[in-house]
CSV table of C-alpha atoms and ligand atoms in Angstrom, one decimal:
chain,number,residue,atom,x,y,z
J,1,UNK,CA,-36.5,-6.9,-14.5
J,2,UNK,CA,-32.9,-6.2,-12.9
J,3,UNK,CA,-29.9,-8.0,-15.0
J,4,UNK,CA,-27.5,-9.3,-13.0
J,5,UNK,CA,-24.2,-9.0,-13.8
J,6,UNK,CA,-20.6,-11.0,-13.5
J,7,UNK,CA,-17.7,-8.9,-12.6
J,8,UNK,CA,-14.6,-11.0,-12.8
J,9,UNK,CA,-11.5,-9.5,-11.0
J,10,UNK,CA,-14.4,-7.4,-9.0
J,11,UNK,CA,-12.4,-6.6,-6.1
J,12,UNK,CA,-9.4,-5.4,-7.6
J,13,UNK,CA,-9.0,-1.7,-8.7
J,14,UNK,CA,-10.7,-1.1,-11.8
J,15,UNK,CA,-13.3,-3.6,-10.7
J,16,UNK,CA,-14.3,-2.1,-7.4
J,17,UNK,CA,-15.6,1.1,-9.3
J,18,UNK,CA,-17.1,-0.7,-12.0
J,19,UNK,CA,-19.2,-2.8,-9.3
J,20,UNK,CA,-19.8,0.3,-7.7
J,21,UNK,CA,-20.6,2.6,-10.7
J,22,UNK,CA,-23.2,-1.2,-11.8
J,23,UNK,CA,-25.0,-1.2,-8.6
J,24,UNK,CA,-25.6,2.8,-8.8
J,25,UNK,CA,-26.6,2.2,-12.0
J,26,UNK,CA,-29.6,-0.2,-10.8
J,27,UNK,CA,-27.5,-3.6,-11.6
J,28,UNK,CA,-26.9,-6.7,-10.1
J,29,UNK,CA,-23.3,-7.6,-9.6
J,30,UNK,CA,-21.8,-10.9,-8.9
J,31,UNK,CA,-17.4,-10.1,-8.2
J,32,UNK,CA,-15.7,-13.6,-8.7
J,33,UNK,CA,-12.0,-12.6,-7.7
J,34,UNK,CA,-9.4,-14.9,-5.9
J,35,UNK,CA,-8.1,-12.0,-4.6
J,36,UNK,CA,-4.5,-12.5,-5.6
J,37,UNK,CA,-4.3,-8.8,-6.1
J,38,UNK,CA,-6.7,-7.5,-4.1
J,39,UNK,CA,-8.9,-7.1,-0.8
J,40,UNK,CA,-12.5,-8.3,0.1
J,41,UNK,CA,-12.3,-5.1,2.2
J,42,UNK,CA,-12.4,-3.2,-1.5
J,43,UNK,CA,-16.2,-4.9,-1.7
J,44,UNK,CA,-17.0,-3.7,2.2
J,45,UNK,CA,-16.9,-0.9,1.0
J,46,UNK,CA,-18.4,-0.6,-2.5
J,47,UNK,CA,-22.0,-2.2,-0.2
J,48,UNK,CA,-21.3,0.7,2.5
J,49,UNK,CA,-21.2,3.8,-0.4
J,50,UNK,CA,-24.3,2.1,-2.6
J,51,UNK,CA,-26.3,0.4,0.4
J,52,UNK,CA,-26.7,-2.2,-2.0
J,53,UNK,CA,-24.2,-5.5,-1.5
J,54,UNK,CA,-22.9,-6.9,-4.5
J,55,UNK,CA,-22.7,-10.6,-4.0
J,56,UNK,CA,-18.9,-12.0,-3.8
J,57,UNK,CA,-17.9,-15.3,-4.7
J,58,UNK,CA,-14.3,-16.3,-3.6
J,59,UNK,CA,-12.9,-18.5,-6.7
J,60,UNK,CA,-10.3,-18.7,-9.6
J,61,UNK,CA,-11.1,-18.1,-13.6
J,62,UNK,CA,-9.5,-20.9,-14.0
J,63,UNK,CA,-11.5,-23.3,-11.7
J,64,UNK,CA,-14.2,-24.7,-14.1
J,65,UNK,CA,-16.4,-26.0,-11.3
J,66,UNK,CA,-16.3,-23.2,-9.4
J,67,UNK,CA,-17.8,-21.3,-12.3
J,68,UNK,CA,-20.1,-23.7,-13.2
J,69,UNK,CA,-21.1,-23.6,-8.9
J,70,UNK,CA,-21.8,-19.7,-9.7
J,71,UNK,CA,-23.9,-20.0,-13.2
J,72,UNK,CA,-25.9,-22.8,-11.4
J,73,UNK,CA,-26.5,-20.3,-8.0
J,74,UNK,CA,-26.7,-16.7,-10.3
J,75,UNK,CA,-29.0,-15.8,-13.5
J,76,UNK,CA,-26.4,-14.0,-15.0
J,77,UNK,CA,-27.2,-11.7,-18.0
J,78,UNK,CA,-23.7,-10.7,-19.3
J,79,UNK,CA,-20.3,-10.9,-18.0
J,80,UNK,CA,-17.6,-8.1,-17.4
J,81,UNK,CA,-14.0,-10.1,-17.4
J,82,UNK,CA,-11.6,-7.7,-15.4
J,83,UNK,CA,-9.9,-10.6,-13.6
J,84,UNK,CA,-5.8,-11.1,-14.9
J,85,UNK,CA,-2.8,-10.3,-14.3
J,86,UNK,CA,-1.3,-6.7,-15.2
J,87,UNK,CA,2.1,-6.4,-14.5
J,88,UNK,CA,4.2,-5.8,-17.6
J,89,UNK,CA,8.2,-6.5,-16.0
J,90,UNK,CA,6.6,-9.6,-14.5
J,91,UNK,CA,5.2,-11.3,-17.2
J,92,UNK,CA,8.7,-10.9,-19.1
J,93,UNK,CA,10.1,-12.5,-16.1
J,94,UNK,CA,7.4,-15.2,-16.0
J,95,UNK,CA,5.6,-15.5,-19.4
J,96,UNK,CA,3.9,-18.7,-18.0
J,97,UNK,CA,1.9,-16.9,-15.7
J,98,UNK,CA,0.5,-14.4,-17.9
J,99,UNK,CA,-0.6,-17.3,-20.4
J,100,UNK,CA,-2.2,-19.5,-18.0
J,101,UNK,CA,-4.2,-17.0,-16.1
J,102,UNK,CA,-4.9,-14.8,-18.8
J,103,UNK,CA,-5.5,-16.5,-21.5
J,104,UNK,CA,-6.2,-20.0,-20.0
J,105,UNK,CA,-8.5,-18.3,-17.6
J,106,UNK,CA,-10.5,-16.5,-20.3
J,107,UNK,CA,-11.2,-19.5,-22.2
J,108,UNK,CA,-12.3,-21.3,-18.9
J,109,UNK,CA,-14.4,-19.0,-18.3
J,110,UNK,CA,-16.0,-17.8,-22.4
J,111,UNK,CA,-16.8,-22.2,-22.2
J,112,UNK,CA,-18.2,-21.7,-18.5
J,113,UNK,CA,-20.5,-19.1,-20.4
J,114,UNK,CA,-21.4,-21.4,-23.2
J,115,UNK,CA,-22.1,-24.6,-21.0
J,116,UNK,CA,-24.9,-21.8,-19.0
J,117,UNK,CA,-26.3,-20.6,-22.1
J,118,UNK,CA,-24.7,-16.4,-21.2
J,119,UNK,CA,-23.7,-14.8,-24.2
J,120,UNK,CA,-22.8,-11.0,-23.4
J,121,UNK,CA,-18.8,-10.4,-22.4
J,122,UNK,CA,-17.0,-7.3,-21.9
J,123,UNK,CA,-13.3,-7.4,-21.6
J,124,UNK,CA,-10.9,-5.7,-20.5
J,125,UNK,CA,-8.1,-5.2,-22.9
J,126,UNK,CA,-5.4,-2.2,-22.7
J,127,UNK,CA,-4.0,0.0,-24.9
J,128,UNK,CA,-1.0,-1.5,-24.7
J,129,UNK,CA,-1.9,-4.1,-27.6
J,130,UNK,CA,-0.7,-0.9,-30.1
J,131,UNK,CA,2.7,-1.4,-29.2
J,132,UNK,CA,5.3,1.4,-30.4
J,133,UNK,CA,2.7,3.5,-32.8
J,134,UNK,CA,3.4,5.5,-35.6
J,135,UNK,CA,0.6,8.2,-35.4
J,136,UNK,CA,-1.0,9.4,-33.0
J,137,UNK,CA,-3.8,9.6,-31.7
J,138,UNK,CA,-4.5,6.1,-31.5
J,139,UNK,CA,-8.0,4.4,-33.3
J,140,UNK,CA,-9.1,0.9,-33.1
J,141,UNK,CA,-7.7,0.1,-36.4
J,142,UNK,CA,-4.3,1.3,-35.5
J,143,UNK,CA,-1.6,-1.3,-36.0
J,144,UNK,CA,-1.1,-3.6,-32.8
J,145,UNK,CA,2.3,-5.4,-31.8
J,146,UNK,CA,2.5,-5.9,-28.0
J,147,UNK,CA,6.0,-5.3,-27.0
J,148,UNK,CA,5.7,-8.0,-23.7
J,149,UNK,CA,3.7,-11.4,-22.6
J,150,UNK,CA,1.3,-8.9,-20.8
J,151,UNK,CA,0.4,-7.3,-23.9
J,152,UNK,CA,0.4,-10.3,-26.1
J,153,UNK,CA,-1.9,-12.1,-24.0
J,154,UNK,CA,-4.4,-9.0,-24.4
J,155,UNK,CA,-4.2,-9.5,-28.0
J,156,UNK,CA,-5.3,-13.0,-28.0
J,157,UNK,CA,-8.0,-12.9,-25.4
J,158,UNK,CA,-9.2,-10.2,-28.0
J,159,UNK,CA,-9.0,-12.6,-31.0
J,160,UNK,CA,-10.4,-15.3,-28.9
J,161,UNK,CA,-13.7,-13.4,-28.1
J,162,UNK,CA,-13.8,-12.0,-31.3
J,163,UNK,CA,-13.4,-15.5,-33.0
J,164,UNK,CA,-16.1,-17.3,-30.4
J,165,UNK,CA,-18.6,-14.7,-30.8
J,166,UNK,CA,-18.5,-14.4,-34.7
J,167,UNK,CA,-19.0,-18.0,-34.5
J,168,UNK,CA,-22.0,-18.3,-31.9
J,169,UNK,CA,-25.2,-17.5,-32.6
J,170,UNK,CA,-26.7,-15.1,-29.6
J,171,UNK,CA,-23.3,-14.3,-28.7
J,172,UNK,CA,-22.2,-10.0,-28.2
J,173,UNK,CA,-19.2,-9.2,-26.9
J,174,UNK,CA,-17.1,-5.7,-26.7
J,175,UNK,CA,-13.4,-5.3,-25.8
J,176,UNK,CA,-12.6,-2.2,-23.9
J,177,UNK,CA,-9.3,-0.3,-24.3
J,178,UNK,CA,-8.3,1.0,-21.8
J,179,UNK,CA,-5.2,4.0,-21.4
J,180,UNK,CA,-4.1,4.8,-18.1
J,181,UNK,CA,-7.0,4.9,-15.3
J,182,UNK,CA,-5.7,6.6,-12.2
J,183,UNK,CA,-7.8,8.2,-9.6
J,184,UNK,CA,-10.7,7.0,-7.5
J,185,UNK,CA,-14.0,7.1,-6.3
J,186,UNK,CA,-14.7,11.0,-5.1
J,187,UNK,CA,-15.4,9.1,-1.5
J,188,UNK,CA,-12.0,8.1,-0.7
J,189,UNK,CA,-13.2,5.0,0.8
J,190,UNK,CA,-12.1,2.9,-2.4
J,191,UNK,CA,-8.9,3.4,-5.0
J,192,UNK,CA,-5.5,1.5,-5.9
J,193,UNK,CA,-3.9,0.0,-3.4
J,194,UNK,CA,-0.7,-1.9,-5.4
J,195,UNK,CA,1.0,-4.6,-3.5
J,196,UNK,CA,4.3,-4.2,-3.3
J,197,UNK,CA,7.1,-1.9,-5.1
J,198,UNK,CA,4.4,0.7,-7.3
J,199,UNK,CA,5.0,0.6,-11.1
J,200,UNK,CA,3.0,3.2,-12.1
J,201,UNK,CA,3.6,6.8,-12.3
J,202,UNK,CA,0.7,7.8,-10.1
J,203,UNK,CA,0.9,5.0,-7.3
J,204,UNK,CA,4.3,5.9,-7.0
J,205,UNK,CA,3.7,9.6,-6.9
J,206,UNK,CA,1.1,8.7,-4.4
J,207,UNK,CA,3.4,6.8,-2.4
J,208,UNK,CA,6.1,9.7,-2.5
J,209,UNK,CA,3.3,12.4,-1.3
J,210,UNK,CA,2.7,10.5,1.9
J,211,UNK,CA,6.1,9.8,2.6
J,212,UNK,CA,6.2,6.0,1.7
J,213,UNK,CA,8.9,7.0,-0.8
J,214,UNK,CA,11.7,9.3,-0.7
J,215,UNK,CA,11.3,11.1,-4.7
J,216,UNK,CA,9.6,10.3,-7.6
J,217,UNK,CA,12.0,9.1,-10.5
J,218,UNK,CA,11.0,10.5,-13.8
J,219,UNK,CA,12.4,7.6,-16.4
J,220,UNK,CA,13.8,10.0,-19.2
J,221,UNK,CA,13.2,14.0,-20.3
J,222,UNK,CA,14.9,13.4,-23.8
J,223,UNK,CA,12.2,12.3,-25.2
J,224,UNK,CA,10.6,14.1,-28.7
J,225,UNK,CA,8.1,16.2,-26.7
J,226,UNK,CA,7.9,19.7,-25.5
J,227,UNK,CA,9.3,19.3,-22.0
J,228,UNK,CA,11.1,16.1,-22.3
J,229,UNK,CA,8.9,13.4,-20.6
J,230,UNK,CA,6.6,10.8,-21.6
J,231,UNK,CA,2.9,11.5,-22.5
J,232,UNK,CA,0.0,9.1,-21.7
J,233,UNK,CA,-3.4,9.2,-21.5
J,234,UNK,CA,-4.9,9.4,-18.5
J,235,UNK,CA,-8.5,8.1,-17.5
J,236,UNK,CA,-10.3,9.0,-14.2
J,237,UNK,CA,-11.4,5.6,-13.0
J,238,UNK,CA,-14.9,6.7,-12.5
J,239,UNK,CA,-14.7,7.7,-16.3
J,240,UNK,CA,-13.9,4.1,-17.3
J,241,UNK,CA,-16.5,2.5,-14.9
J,242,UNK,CA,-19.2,4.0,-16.3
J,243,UNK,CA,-17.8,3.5,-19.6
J,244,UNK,CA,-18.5,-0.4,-18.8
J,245,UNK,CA,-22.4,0.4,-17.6
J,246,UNK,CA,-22.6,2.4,-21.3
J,247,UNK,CA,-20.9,-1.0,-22.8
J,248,UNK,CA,-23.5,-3.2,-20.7
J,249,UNK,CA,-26.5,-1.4,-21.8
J,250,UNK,CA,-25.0,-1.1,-25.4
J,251,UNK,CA,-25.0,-5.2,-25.3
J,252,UNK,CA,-28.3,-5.8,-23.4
J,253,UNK,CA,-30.5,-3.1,-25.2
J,254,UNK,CA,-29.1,-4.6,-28.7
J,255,UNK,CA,-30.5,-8.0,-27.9
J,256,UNK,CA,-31.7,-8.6,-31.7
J,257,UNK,CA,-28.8,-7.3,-33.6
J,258,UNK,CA,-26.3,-9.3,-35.1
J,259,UNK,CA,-23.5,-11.3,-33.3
J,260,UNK,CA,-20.4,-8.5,-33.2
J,261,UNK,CA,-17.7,-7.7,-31.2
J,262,UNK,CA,-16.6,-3.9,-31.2
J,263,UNK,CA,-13.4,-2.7,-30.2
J,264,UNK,CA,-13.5,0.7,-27.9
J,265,UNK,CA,-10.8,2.8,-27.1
J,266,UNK,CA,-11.0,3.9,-23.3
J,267,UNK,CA,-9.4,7.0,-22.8
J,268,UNK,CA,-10.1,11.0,-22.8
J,269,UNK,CA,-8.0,11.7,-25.9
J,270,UNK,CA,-5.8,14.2,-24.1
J,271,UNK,CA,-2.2,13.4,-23.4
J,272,UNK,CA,-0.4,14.7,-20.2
J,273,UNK,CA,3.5,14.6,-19.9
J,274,UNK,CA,5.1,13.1,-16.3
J,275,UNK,CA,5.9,16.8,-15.5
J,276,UNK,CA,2.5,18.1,-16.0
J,277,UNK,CA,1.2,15.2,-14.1
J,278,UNK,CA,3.7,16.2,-11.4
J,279,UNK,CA,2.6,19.6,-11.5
J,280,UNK,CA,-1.2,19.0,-11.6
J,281,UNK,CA,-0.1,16.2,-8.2
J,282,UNK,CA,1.6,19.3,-6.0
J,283,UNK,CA,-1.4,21.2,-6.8
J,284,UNK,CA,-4.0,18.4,-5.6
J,285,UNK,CA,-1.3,18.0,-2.5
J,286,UNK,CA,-0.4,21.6,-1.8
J,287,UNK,CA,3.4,20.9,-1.4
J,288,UNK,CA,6.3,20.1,-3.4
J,289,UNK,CA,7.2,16.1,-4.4
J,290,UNK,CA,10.4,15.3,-4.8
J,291,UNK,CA,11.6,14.0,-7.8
J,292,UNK,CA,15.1,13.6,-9.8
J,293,UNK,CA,15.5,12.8,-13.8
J,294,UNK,CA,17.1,9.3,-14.2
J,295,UNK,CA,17.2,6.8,-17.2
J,296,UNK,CA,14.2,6.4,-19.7
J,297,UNK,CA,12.6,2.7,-18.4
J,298,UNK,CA,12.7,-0.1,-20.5
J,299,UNK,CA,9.7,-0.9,-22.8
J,300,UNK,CA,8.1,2.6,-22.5
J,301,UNK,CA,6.8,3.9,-25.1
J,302,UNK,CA,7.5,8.2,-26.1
J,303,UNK,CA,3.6,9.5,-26.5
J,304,UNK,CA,0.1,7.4,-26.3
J,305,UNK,CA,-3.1,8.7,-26.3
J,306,UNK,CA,-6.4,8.0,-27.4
J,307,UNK,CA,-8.8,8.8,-30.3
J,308,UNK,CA,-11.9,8.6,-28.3
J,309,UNK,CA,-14.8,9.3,-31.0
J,310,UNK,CA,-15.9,5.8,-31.5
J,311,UNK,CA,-17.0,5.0,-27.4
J,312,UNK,CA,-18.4,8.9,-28.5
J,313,UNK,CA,-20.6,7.6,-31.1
J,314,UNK,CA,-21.0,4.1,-30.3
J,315,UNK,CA,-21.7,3.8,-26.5
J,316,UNK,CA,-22.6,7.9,-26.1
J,317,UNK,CA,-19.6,7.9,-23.9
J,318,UNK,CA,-17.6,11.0,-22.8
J,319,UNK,CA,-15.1,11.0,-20.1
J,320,UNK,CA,-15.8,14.2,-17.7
J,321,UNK,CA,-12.9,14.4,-15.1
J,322,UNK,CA,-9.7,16.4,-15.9
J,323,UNK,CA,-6.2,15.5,-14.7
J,324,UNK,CA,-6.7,17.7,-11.8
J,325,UNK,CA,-9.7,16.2,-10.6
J,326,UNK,CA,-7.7,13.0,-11.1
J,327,UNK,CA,-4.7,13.7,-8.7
J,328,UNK,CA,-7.4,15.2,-6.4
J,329,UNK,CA,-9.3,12.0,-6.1
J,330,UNK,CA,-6.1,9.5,-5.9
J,331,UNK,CA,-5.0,12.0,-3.2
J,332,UNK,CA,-8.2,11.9,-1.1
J,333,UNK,CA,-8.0,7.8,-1.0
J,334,UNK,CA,-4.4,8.1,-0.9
J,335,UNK,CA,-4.2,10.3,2.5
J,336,UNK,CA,-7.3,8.3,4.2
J,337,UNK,CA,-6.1,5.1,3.4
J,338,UNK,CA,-2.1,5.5,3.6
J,339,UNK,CA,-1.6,1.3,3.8
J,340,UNK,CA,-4.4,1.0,1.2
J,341,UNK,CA,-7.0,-1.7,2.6
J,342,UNK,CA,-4.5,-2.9,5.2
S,401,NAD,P1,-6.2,-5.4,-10.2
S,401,NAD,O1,-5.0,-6.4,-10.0
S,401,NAD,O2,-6.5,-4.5,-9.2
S,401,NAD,O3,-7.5,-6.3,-10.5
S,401,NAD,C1,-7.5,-7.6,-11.1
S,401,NAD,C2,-8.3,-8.5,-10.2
S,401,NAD,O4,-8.3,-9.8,-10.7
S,401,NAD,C3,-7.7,-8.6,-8.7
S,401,NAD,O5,-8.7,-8.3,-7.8
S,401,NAD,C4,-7.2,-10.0,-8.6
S,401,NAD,O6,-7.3,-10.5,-7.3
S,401,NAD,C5,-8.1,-10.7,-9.6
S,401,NAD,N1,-7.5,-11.9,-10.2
S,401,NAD,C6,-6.3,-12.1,-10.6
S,401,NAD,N2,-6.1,-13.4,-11.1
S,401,NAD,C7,-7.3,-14.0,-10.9
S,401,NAD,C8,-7.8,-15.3,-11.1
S,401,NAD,N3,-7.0,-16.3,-11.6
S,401,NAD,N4,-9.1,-15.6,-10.8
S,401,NAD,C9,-9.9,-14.7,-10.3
S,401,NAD,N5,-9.5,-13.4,-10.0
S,401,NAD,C10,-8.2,-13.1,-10.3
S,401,NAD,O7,-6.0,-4.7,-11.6
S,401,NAD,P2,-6.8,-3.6,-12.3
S,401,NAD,O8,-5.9,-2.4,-12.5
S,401,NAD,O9,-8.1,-3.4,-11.6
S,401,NAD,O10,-7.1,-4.3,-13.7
S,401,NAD,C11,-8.3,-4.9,-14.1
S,401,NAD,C12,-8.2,-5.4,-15.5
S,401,NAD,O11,-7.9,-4.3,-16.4
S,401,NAD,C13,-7.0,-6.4,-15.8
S,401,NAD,O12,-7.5,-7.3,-16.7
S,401,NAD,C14,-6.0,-5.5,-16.4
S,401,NAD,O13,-5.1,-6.2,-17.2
S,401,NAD,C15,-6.8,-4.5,-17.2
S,401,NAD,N6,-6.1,-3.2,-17.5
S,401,NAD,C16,-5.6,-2.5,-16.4
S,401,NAD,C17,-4.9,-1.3,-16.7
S,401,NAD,C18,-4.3,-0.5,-15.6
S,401,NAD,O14,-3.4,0.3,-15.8
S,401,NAD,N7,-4.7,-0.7,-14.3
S,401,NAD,C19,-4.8,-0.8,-18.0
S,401,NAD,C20,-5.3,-1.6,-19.0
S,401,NAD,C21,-6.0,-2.8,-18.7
S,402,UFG,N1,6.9,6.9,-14.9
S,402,UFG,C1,8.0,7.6,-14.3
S,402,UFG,N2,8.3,7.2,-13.0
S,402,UFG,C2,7.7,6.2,-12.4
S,402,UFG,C3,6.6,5.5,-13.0
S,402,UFG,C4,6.3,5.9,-14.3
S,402,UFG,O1,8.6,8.5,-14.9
S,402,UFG,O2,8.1,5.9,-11.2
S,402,UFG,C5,6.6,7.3,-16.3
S,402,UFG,C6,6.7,6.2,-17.3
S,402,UFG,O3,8.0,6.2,-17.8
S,402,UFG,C7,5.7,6.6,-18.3
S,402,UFG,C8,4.6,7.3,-17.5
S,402,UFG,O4,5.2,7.6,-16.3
S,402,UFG,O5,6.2,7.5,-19.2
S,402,UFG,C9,3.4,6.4,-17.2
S,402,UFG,O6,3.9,5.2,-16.7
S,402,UFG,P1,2.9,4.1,-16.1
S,402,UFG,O7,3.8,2.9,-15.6
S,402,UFG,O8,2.0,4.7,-15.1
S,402,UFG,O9,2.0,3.7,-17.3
S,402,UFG,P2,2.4,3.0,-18.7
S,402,UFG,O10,1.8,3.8,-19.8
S,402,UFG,O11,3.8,2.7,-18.8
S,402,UFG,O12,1.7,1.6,-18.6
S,402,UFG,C10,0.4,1.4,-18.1
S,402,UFG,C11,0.2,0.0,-17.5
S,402,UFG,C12,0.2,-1.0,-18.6
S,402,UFG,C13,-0.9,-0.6,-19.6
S,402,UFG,C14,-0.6,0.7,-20.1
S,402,UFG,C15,-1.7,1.1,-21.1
S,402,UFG,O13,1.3,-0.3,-16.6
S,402,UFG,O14,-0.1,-2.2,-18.0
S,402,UFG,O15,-0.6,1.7,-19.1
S,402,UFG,O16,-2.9,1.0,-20.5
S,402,UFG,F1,-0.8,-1.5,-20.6
C-alpha cells in the first residue's frame, strides 16, 4: 500500500526536491508550509515534473489545530520536519524567533504526532551543531557547540526527538545532517530562490552571474588552507533529497526494530574552497564573475566537511553529483528563473 508522507516546510528549497525526489519515488506527500519563506508556485511545479500532485496544506507548525485538522484529513505514515527558520545573522539579532518556531514548533508538532498515534520523524538538522571543530572530517560523534541561536536550536530539536523517541514505544526517528546543499533539480523549473539580500556563497554567486549583483565578496583568503579561502562541503540538493527517501525507507522497512534515533551526516565528504567554487561557477556560466577579497565574515568557521561512511552503511546512501554538476544545475534554475518564483 502507498505511505503517505508529511513534509513540513515542503515548499521551501530543500523541501521542494525532497517532495519531488518522494513522489518519484512512489510516495505520498502531504507539504504543510506557511510559506514565510517560500512560494506555492515551488509545489506547481514539483505536480507539473512528476504528474503526480502532492497535496498542500497552507498552515503553521505551531498551530496545534491546524495539525490536528491535517492528521484527522491524511493517514500519515511518517513525518519529514524541514519547516524552520535558517538564517544564522538573524537569529543573533532575534533569538526569540528561532526558539519559538524552531523549537516551539517541533514540539507542537512531535505531540501533534503522538495525539494521531504517527511515530516515524526525520529532521532536518545542520552541520552547523559541530561548531568550530578540531578535526576534520566531521562524524556524528564529533563534539557539537553551536556558535548562534540558529545552531543551538538544532541541537535541541535533536535532543528533543532523541529524548521522545527513546521514551515511546513504536516511536523511529533519524536526524539528518546536512553540509551545504546548493544546486537544483536538473529541470530548472525548481531551486533556491532566497528572499532578500543572499547569505550564501552560491545564491550570491548566482545573483552576481545574472547581473543582480555587481561582484562576489570572498570573506577572507588568510585562512590555513592551500589558497586562502574557506572550505565547505557541498551537497547537490538532489543528493540530499534522496538521502531523505533512503531515511524514509530505512524507518518504514524497520518497523519491528527497536525504538532508536540515528544521527546522519549529509554531505559528500569532499571539501571545496570559495575559489574553487568560483572557478567551477565561470565554468558552468562560461564568463568571468567578478569578485574582490574583503574581510573574513563573522561566525564562519576555516574548513567543514563531512565523514560520510555512516549514511554509506546505514541508509546505502552515496551522493553522485560533483561540484561542477552542482554550479551547472543552480545555473540552469538560476538563468530560467532570474526573480526566482516571482
Ligand atoms: P527554506 O526557508 O527554503 O524552507 C523552509 C520552509 O519552512 C519554507 O518553505 C518556509 O515557508 C517554511 N516555514 C518556516 N516557518 C514555518 C512555520 N512556522 N510553519 C510552517 N512552515 C514554516 O529553507 P531550506 O534551505 O529548504 O531548509 C529546510 C530545512 O533544512 C530547515 O529546517 C533548515 O534549517 C535546514 N537546513 C538548511 C540548510 C541550508 O543551507 N539550506 C542547511 C542545514 C539545514
Ligand atoms: N562566502 C563568501 N562570500 C559570500 C557568501 C559566502 O565568501 O558572499 C563564503 C563564506 O565565508 C564561507 C563559504 O562561502 O566560507 C560558504 O558560506 P555559506 O554562507 O554558503 O555557508 P556556511 O557554511 O557559512 O553556512 C551554511 C548555512 C548554515 C548552515 C551551514 C551548514 O548558512 O545555516 O551551511 O549546513 F548551518
Amino acid at each position: 500500500m502507498t505511505k503517505t508522507i508529511l513534509a513540513t516546510g515542503g515548499a521551501g528549497y530543500i523541501g521542494s526536491h525532497v517532495t519531488l525526489e518522494l513522489l518519484t519515488s512512489g510516495y505520498e506527500v502531504v507539504v504543510f508550509d506557511n510559506l514565510s519563506n517560500s512560494s506555492a508556485k515551488s509545489i506547481e511545479r514539483v505536480s507539473r515534473i512528476t504528474n503526480g500532485a502532492p497535496h498542500f496544506i497552507e498552515g503553521d507548525v505551531r498551530d496545534a489545530s491546524a495539525l490536528d485538522h491535517l492528521f484527522e484529513t491524511f493517514s500519515i505514515d511518517a513525518v519529514i520536519h524541514l519547516a524552520g527558520l535558517k538564517a544564522v545573522g538573524e537569529s543573533v539579532a532575534h533569538p526569540e524567533r528561532y526558539y519559538d518556531v524552531n523549537v516551539a514548533g517541533s514540539t507542537t508538532l512531535f505531540n501533534a504526532m503522538f495525539r494521531h498515534n504517527v511515530k516515524h520523524a526525520v529532521f532536518s538538522s545542520s552541520a552547523t551543531v559541530y561548531g568550530e571543530p578540531e578535526t576534520m572530517p566531521l562524524t556524528e560523534s564529533s563534539p557539537t557547540g553551536p556558535l548562534n541561536p540558529y545552531g543551538a536550536t538544532k541541537l535541541m530539536v535533536e535532543q528533543i526527538l532523541q529524548d521522545i523517541t527513546g521514551a515511546s514505544p513504536g516511536w523511529r526517528s533519524m536526524i539528518l545532517r546536512y553540509f551545504n546543499p546548493v544546486g537544483a533539480h536538473v529541470s530548472g523549473e525548481i531551486g533556491e530562490d532566497p528572499l532578500g539580500f543572499p547569505n550564501n556563497l552560491f545564491p550570491f554567486i548566482a545573483q552576481v552571474a545574472t547581473g543582480h549583483r555587481d561582484l562576489l565578496q570572498i570573506f577572507g583568503d588568510d585562512y590555513n588552507t592551500a589558497d586562502g579561502t574557506a572550505i565547505r562541503d557541498y551537497i547537490h540538493v538532489m543528493d540530499l533529497a534522496r538521502g531523505h527517501v533512503k531515511a524514509i525507507d530505512y524507518l518504514l522497512a524497520n518497523e519491528s526494530k527497536e525504538n532508536s534515533t540515528p544521527i546522519v551526516n549529509l554531505g559528500t565528504g569532499v571539501g571545496s574552497s570559495v575559489k574553487e567554487v568560483l572557478i567551477a561557477w565561470e565554468q558552468a556560466c562560461g564568463f568571468p564573475i567578478k569578485s574582490e577579497i574583503t574581510a573574513r565574515r563573522a561566525g564562519d568557521v576555516q574548513i567543514s566537511y563531512a565523514d560520510a561512511q555512516k549514511a554509506k552503511e546505514l541508509l546505502g546512501w552515496e551522493t553522485l553529483y560533483d561540484l561542477p554538476r552542482m554550479c551547472k544545475d543552480h545555473w540552469r534554475w538560476q538563468k530560467g528563473n532570474p526573480e526566482g518564483y516571482r
